[in-house]
């Protein structure tokens, strides 16, 4: 069985195609200057730094014909799927649904809600719109994973301690074996990223595994196309 | 509107009884010597230290006739609700379902699965068995909260970065306004507890609020029984 060297111990991959790449919220509003994240005073360069790494993983999964799921955090234009608590929280000047430099903030289909061009999905790759931080809440992600017979998830994206962590915890409760790519995830707050990585693989991997993109790519190479 | 002084800003409570106390997993196996937590080499005294604080909150909610929900992490005796990934993770000597010093590990109804006597629920108080770390996954918690018209949750219990955090993130996605009681939650790893508190109330309270039990109790005193 192919294995990825990881913390807290080797992450074993099934021999058949039951592993998927999950790319969380690499959307313009969180990553580009002039977006929502930037407007809130965050340093978007921290998030941009992982793009080449996520691209490498995306290319490797494509080459092996393994499924890739991307998510974007966004709401219906009438905000009917946005709890008032979410819109009002933080008392910021810009709220969800307001008009920002890239269209209405966190509204589906607006320019800022699109995935950055460097990671644009190919035709046939799935993008899941999610109203919460967790990608399983009120989405069809679990159904899609079951349809594809996925048991193992390689997680990347932003931000580590918010949407990525929440999604990984949801996936873990649902029985998925998850590995978070340490250099394929980022936060506006490096100390929160680091703490999240440690929490996840503590206690024998209570939420899952952590490994580098290099380790993941080396593990994927053990797949022979014939076995897929 | 009554308010609790909290981070990152005051936490406003509704004037009617739409606030509940949520006590996570204060079960014998995690808190008592000889239990599962202890067997894994953890210092259970860290968790025991919060018991008097949770008792004070429990008493205050009882005095105001406000609802209290407790959870226990546990599985059906045939483990049909325990994903193999959860049972196998960590490669520990003791696994879920094995016989331990307090009965079968994390199996519902076993002695170790009971809530510690100091926090035993009264008749009519709800205890929710949960198969995951998050209290919303595959439970009727959300249905019960809706039945009680609850919009605000005061969270306590163990462990901060695992079950408490996961539950608070689930609740936040579902539109609940959550406050985590800083001295009413504990972890085997103090650094993970602290990091979790900081992550939760960062970015304008992205997951919710943090406050002390003293602040919560002071806030609750603003409720007049007549307004309930």
Coordinates of C-alpha atoms in Angstrom, one line a residue:
Chain A
X1 CA 0.0 0.0 0.0
X2 CA 1.5 3.4 -1.0
X3 CA 2.4 5.6 2.0
X4 CA 3.1 9.2 2.6
X5 CA 5.7 10.0 5.3
X6 CA 3.8 12.2 7.7
X7 CA 3.2 13.2 11.2
X8 CA 2.3 11.6 13.6
X9 CA 3.0 8.4 11.5
X10 CA 2.9 7.2 7.9
X11 CA -0.3 8.0 6.1
X12 CA -1.3 4.9 4.1
X13 CA -3.1 5.5 0.8
X14 CA -5.5 2.9 -0.6
X15 CA -4.3 1.2 -3.7
X16 CA -7.3 2.2 -5.7
X17 CA -8.5 5.7 -6.5
X18 CA -10.1 6.6 -3.2
X19 CA -8.0 9.7 -2.5
X20 CA -9.1 13.2 -3.5
X21 CA -7.5 16.6 -3.3
X22 CA -9.6 19.2 -1.5
X23 CA -8.6 22.8 -2.1
X24 CA -10.3 25.2 0.3
X25 CA -11.4 28.8 -0.6
X26 CA -8.5 29.9 -2.9
X27 CA -10.8 32.7 -4.0
X28 CA -9.9 36.2 -5.2
X29 CA -11.4 37.9 -2.3
X30 CA -9.1 36.2 0.2
X31 CA -6.0 36.2 -1.9
X32 CA -5.8 39.3 -4.1
X33 CA -5.0 42.9 -3.3
X34 CA -8.2 44.9 -3.2
X35 CA -10.3 42.0 -2.0
X36 CA -12.3 41.4 1.2
X37 CA -9.3 40.0 3.1
X38 CA -7.1 42.9 2.1
X39 CA -9.8 45.4 3.0
X40 CA -10.0 43.9 6.5
X41 CA -6.3 44.8 6.9
X42 CA -4.8 41.3 6.3
X43 CA -1.6 40.6 4.5
X44 CA -2.7 38.6 1.5
X45 CA 0.9 37.8 0.5
X46 CA 1.0 35.2 3.2
X47 CA -1.8 33.4 1.4
X48 CA -0.4 33.9 -2.1
X49 CA 2.8 32.2 -1.0
X50 CA 1.2 28.8 -1.2
X51 CA -0.2 29.1 -4.7
X52 CA 2.8 27.4 -6.4
X53 CA 2.6 24.5 -4.0
X54 CA -1.1 24.0 -4.5
X55 CA -0.5 24.2 -8.3
X56 CA 2.0 21.3 -8.0
X57 CA -0.5 19.2 -6.1
X58 CA -3.3 20.0 -8.5
X59 CA -1.0 19.0 -11.5
X60 CA -0.1 15.7 -9.8
X61 CA -3.7 14.8 -9.1
X62 CA -4.7 15.7 -12.7
X63 CA -1.8 13.6 -14.0
X64 CA -3.1 10.6 -12.0
X65 CA -6.7 11.3 -12.9
X66 CA -7.6 11.5 -9.2
X67 CA -10.5 13.8 -8.2
X68 CA -10.0 17.4 -7.2
X69 CA -12.6 19.3 -5.3
X70 CA -12.4 23.0 -4.7
X71 CA -14.6 25.1 -2.5
X72 CA -15.5 28.8 -2.4
X73 CA -17.2 30.5 0.6
X74 CA -20.1 32.4 -0.8
X75 CA -23.8 33.2 -0.4
X76 CA -26.9 33.5 -2.5
X77 CA -27.5 37.0 -3.7
X78 CA -30.4 37.5 -1.4
X79 CA -28.3 36.3 1.5
X80 CA -31.0 33.8 2.4
X81 CA -28.2 31.3 3.3
X82 CA -26.2 33.8 5.4
X83 CA -27.1 33.7 9.1
X84 CA -27.6 37.2 10.5
X85 CA -25.0 36.3 13.1
X86 CA -22.4 35.9 10.4
X87 CA -23.2 39.1 8.6
X88 CA -23.2 41.2 11.7
X89 CA -20.2 39.7 13.5
X90 CA -17.2 41.8 13.9
X91 CA -18.8 45.2 13.3
X92 CA -16.6 45.7 10.3
X93 CA -17.1 48.6 7.8
X94 CA -17.6 46.0 5.0
X95 CA -20.2 43.3 5.5
X96 CA -21.2 40.2 3.5
X97 CA -23.4 41.4 0.6
X98 CA -22.0 44.9 0.5
X99 CA -20.5 46.2 -2.7
X100 CA -16.6 46.0 -2.5
X101 CA -13.8 46.5 -5.1
X102 CA -14.5 43.1 -6.6
X103 CA -18.3 43.1 -6.5
X104 CA -20.6 42.1 -3.7
X105 CA -18.6 40.6 -0.8
X106 CA -18.9 36.8 -0.5
X107 CA -21.8 36.6 -2.9
X108 CA -21.7 33.7 -5.4
X109 CA -20.8 34.6 -8.9
X110 CA -19.3 38.0 -8.1
X111 CA -15.8 38.6 -9.4
X112 CA -14.2 38.4 -6.0
X113 CA -15.9 35.1 -5.3
X114 CA -14.0 33.4 -8.2
X115 CA -11.1 31.0 -7.7
X116 CA -7.8 32.7 -8.5
X117 CA -6.7 32.2 -12.2
X118 CA -3.6 30.2 -11.2
X119 CA -5.8 27.5 -9.8
X120 CA -8.8 27.7 -12.1
X121 CA -10.6 24.4 -12.2
X122 CA -10.6 22.5 -15.5
X123 CA -13.9 21.5 -17.1
X124 CA -15.2 18.5 -15.1
X125 CA -13.5 19.5 -11.9
X126 CA -16.0 20.3 -9.1
X127 CA -16.3 23.6 -7.3
X128 CA -18.5 23.5 -4.2
X129 CA -20.1 26.7 -2.9
X130 CA -20.2 26.7 0.9
X131 CA -22.1 29.0 3.2
X132 CA -20.1 28.2 6.3
X133 CA -16.5 27.8 7.3
X134 CA -16.9 24.0 7.1
X135 CA -17.2 22.5 3.6
X136 CA -19.6 19.8 4.8
X137 CA -22.3 22.1 6.3
X138 CA -25.2 22.6 3.9
X139 CA -23.3 21.4 0.8
X140 CA -23.3 18.2 -1.2
X141 CA -19.6 17.5 -0.5
X142 CA -20.3 14.3 1.5
X143 CA -22.6 13.0 -1.2
X144 CA -20.0 13.7 -3.9
X145 CA -17.2 12.0 -1.9
X146 CA -19.4 8.9 -1.4
X147 CA -20.3 8.9 -5.1
X148 CA -16.6 8.8 -5.9
X149 CA -15.8 6.2 -3.2
X150 CA -13.4 8.6 -1.6
X151 CA -12.0 7.6 1.8
X152 CA -8.8 9.7 2.0
X153 CA -8.6 13.5 1.6
X154 CA -5.5 15.6 1.0
X155 CA -6.4 19.1 2.3
X156 CA -4.9 22.4 1.1
X157 CA -6.1 26.0 1.0
X158 CA -7.0 28.9 3.3
X159 CA -7.2 29.9 6.0
X160 CA -5.7 27.1 8.0
X161 CA -7.3 27.7 11.4
X162 CA -10.7 28.8 10.0
X163 CA -12.1 27.0 7.0
X164 CA -9.5 24.4 6.5
X165 CA -9.5 23.3 10.1
X166 CA -13.3 23.3 10.4
X167 CA -13.5 21.2 7.2
X168 CA -10.9 18.7 8.4
X169 CA -12.7 18.3 11.7
X170 CA -16.0 17.7 9.9
X171 CA -14.3 15.2 7.6
X172 CA -12.7 13.4 10.5
X173 CA -16.0 13.0 12.3
X174 CA -17.4 11.5 9.1
X175 CA -14.7 8.8 9.0
X176 CA -12.4 10.3 6.3
X177 CA -8.7 9.9 6.7
X178 CA -7.3 13.4 6.2
X179 CA -3.9 14.8 5.6
X180 CA -3.2 18.5 5.8
X181 CA -0.4 19.7 3.5
X182 CA 1.7 22.0 5.8
X183 CA 3.1 24.1 3.0
X184 CA -0.1 24.0 1.0
X185 CA -2.2 25.9 3.6
X186 CA -1.8 29.4 4.9
X187 CA -3.3 31.8 7.4
X188 CA -3.2 35.6 7.8
X189 CA -1.8 34.7 11.3
X190 CA 1.3 32.3 11.1
X191 CA 1.0 31.5 14.8
X192 CA -2.5 30.2 14.3
X193 CA -1.5 28.1 11.3
X194 CA 1.3 26.5 13.4
X195 CA -0.9 25.9 16.4
X196 CA -3.6 24.3 14.1
X197 CA -1.0 21.9 12.6
X198 CA 0.1 20.8 16.0
X199 CA -3.4 20.3 17.4
X200 CA -4.5 18.2 14.4
X201 CA -1.7 15.6 14.6
X202 CA -1.4 15.6 18.4
X203 CA -2.8 12.6 20.4
X204 CA -1.9 10.1 17.7
X205 CA -3.5 12.1 15.0
X206 CA -6.7 12.9 16.7
X207 CA -7.9 14.9 13.6
X208 CA -5.5 13.5 11.1
X209 CA -2.1 13.8 9.6
X210 CA 0.3 16.6 8.6
X211 CA 2.9 16.4 5.9
X212 CA 4.8 18.5 3.3
X213 CA 3.9 18.7 -0.3
X214 CA 7.2 17.0 -1.1
X215 CA 6.1 14.1 1.0
X216 CA 2.7 14.0 -0.6
X217 CA 4.1 14.1 -4.1
X218 CA 6.6 11.4 -3.3
X219 CA 3.8 9.2 -2.0
X220 CA 1.6 9.8 -5.1
X221 CA 4.5 8.6 -7.3
X222 CA 4.0 5.2 -5.8
X223 CA 0.7 4.9 -7.6
X224 CA 1.1 3.1 -10.9
X225 CA -1.4 4.2 -13.5
X226 CA -2.3 0.5 -14.0
X227 CA -3.6 0.3 -10.4
X228 CA -6.0 3.2 -10.8
Chain B
X1 CA -30.5 44.1 26.4
X2 CA -28.3 42.3 29.0
X3 CA -24.7 42.0 28.0
X4 CA -21.7 40.0 29.0
X5 CA -18.3 41.7 29.0
X6 CA -16.3 39.6 26.6
X7 CA -13.7 39.4 23.9
X8 CA -13.6 40.8 21.2
X9 CA -16.5 42.9 22.3
X10 CA -19.6 42.8 24.5
X11 CA -21.8 39.7 24.0
X12 CA -25.4 40.7 24.0
X13 CA -28.0 38.3 25.3
X14 CA -31.5 38.3 24.1
X15 CA -34.0 39.5 26.7
X16 CA -36.0 36.3 26.5
X17 CA -34.9 32.8 27.3
X18 CA -33.0 32.1 24.1
X19 CA -29.7 31.3 25.7
X20 CA -28.6 27.8 26.8
X21 CA -25.6 26.3 28.6
X22 CA -23.8 23.6 26.6
X23 CA -21.5 21.4 28.7
X24 CA -19.3 19.2 26.5
X25 CA -18.1 15.7 27.5
X26 CA -17.5 16.1 31.2
X27 CA -17.5 12.3 31.4
X28 CA -15.7 10.0 33.8
X29 CA -13.4 8.5 31.1
X30 CA -11.9 11.9 30.3
X31 CA -11.8 13.3 33.9
X32 CA -11.2 10.5 36.4
X33 CA -8.0 8.6 37.3
X34 CA -8.2 5.2 35.8
X35 CA -10.2 6.4 32.8
X36 CA -9.4 6.4 29.1
X37 CA -7.8 9.9 29.2
X38 CA -5.6 8.8 32.1
X39 CA -4.7 5.5 30.4
X40 CA -3.4 7.4 27.4
X41 CA -1.0 9.2 29.7
X42 CA -2.8 12.5 30.1
X43 CA -2.9 14.6 33.2
X44 CA -6.6 14.5 34.2
X45 CA -6.1 17.1 36.9
X46 CA -6.0 19.8 34.3
X47 CA -9.6 18.8 33.4
X48 CA -10.8 18.4 36.9
X49 CA -9.7 21.9 37.7
X50 CA -12.7 23.4 35.9
X51 CA -15.4 21.4 37.6
X52 CA -16.2 24.0 40.3
X53 CA -16.5 26.7 37.6
X54 CA -18.9 24.6 35.5
X55 CA -20.9 23.8 38.6
X56 CA -21.4 27.5 39.3
X57 CA -22.6 28.1 35.7
X58 CA -24.9 25.0 35.9
X59 CA -26.4 26.4 39.2
X60 CA -26.9 29.8 37.7
X61 CA -28.7 28.4 34.6
X62 CA -30.8 26.2 36.9
X63 CA -31.8 29.1 39.1
X64 CA -32.9 31.1 36.0
X65 CA -34.7 28.1 34.5
X66 CA -32.6 28.4 31.4
X67 CA -31.9 25.2 29.4
X68 CA -28.8 23.1 30.0
X69 CA -27.5 20.6 27.4
X70 CA -24.7 18.2 28.2
X71 CA -23.0 15.9 25.8
X72 CA -21.1 12.6 26.1
X73 CA -18.8 11.2 23.4
X74 CA -19.8 7.5 23.0
X75 CA -20.8 4.8 20.6
X76 CA -23.4 2.1 20.3
X77 CA -22.2 -1.2 21.8
X78 CA -21.8 -2.8 18.3
X79 CA -19.7 0.3 17.3
X80 CA -21.8 0.6 14.2
X81 CA -21.6 4.5 14.6
X82 CA -17.8 4.5 15.1
X83 CA -15.9 4.9 11.8
X84 CA -13.0 2.4 11.4
X85 CA -10.8 5.5 11.0
X86 CA -11.6 6.6 14.5
X87 CA -11.1 3.3 16.1
X88 CA -7.8 2.6 14.4
X89 CA -6.3 6.1 14.7
X90 CA -3.3 6.6 16.9
X91 CA -2.4 2.9 17.2
X92 CA -3.0 3.0 20.9
X93 CA -2.9 -0.1 23.2
X94 CA -6.6 0.7 24.2
X95 CA -9.1 1.2 21.4
X96 CA -12.7 2.3 21.4
X97 CA -14.9 -0.7 22.4
X98 CA -12.1 -2.4 24.3
X99 CA -12.6 -3.3 28.0
X100 CA -10.9 -0.7 30.2
X101 CA -10.9 0.0 34.0
X102 CA -14.4 1.7 33.7
X103 CA -16.0 -0.7 31.3
X104 CA -15.8 -0.6 27.5
X105 CA -14.0 2.5 26.2
X106 CA -16.4 5.2 24.8
X107 CA -19.4 2.9 24.7
X108 CA -22.7 4.4 25.7
X109 CA -24.0 3.3 29.1
X110 CA -20.7 2.0 30.3
X111 CA -19.5 3.4 33.7
X112 CA -16.7 5.5 32.2
X113 CA -19.2 7.0 29.7
X114 CA -21.2 8.6 32.5
X115 CA -21.0 12.3 33.4
X116 CA -19.0 12.9 36.6
X117 CA -21.2 13.0 39.7
X118 CA -20.4 16.6 40.5
X119 CA -22.1 17.7 37.3
X120 CA -24.8 15.0 37.1
X121 CA -27.8 16.3 35.2
X122 CA -31.1 16.7 37.0
X123 CA -34.2 15.0 35.8
X124 CA -35.5 16.8 32.7
X125 CA -32.0 18.1 31.7
X126 CA -30.8 16.8 28.3
X127 CA -27.8 14.6 27.7
X128 CA -26.9 14.1 24.1
X129 CA -24.8 11.2 23.0
X130 CA -22.4 12.2 20.2
X131 CA -20.4 9.8 18.0
X132 CA -18.0 12.6 16.8
X133 CA -16.0 15.4 18.2
X134 CA -18.6 17.9 17.1
X135 CA -21.9 17.8 19.0
X136 CA -24.0 18.6 15.9
X137 CA -22.8 15.7 13.8
X138 CA -25.4 12.8 13.7
X139 CA -27.2 14.1 16.8
X140 CA -30.5 15.9 17.4
X141 CA -28.8 18.9 19.1
X142 CA -29.8 21.3 16.3
X143 CA -33.4 20.1 16.4
X144 CA -33.5 20.5 20.2
X145 CA -32.0 24.0 20.1
X146 CA -34.7 25.0 17.5
X147 CA -37.4 23.5 19.7
X148 CA -36.2 25.6 22.6
X149 CA -35.8 28.7 20.4
X150 CA -32.2 29.0 21.4
X151 CA -30.0 31.5 19.5
X152 CA -27.2 31.9 22.0
X153 CA -24.9 29.2 23.4
X154 CA -22.6 29.5 26.4
X155 CA -20.0 26.7 25.9
X156 CA -18.0 24.9 28.6
X157 CA -16.3 21.5 28.9
X158 CA -13.5 19.4 27.5
X159 CA -11.3 19.3 25.7
X160 CA -11.0 22.9 24.4
X161 CA -9.2 22.3 21.1
X162 CA -11.0 19.1 20.2
X163 CA -14.7 18.6 21.1
X164 CA -15.4 22.1 22.4
X165 CA -13.8 23.9 19.4
X166 CA -15.3 21.5 16.9
X167 CA -18.8 22.0 18.4
X168 CA -18.4 25.8 18.5
X169 CA -17.4 25.9 14.9
X170 CA -20.4 23.8 13.9
X171 CA -22.7 26.0 15.9
X172 CA -21.2 29.2 14.4
X173 CA -21.8 27.9 10.9
X174 CA -25.4 27.3 11.9
X175 CA -25.9 30.8 13.0
X176 CA -25.7 30.5 16.8
X177 CA -24.0 33.2 18.7
X178 CA -21.5 31.4 20.9
X179 CA -19.4 32.4 23.9
X180 CA -16.7 30.1 25.2
X181 CA -16.1 30.3 29.0
X182 CA -12.3 30.6 29.3
X183 CA -12.1 29.2 32.8
X184 CA -14.9 26.7 32.1
X185 CA -13.0 24.8 29.5
X186 CA -9.8 22.7 29.7
X187 CA -7.4 20.7 27.7
X188 CA -4.7 18.2 28.5
X189 CA -2.5 20.7 26.6
X190 CA -2.7 24.2 28.0
X191 CA -1.0 25.7 25.0
X192 CA -3.6 24.3 22.7
X193 CA -6.4 25.7 25.0
X194 CA -4.8 29.1 24.8
X195 CA -4.3 29.0 21.0
X196 CA -7.9 27.9 20.6
X197 CA -9.3 30.8 22.6
X198 CA -7.2 33.3 20.6
X199 CA -8.3 31.8 17.2
X200 CA -12.0 31.9 18.2
X201 CA -12.3 35.5 19.0
X202 CA -9.7 36.8 16.4
X203 CA -10.9 38.7 13.3
X204 CA -13.8 40.3 15.2
X205 CA -15.0 37.1 16.7
X206 CA -14.9 34.9 13.6
X207 CA -16.1 31.9 15.6
X208 CA -17.6 33.8 18.6
X209 CA -16.7 35.3 21.9
X210 CA -14.5 34.4 24.9
X211 CA -15.2 35.5 28.5
X212 CA -14.7 34.4 32.1
X213 CA -17.2 32.7 34.2
X214 CA -17.3 35.8 36.4
X215 CA -18.3 37.9 33.4
X216 CA -20.9 35.4 32.4
X217 CA -22.4 35.1 35.9
X218 CA -22.5 38.9 36.1
X219 CA -24.3 39.1 32.8
X220 CA -26.8 36.5 33.8
X221 CA -27.7 38.5 36.9
X222 CA -29.1 41.2 34.6
X223 CA -31.9 38.8 33.7
X224 CA -35.0 39.5 35.8
X225 CA -37.0 36.4 36.4
X226 CA -40.1 38.4 35.2
X227 CA -38.6 38.7 31.8
X228 CA -38.1 35.0 31.3

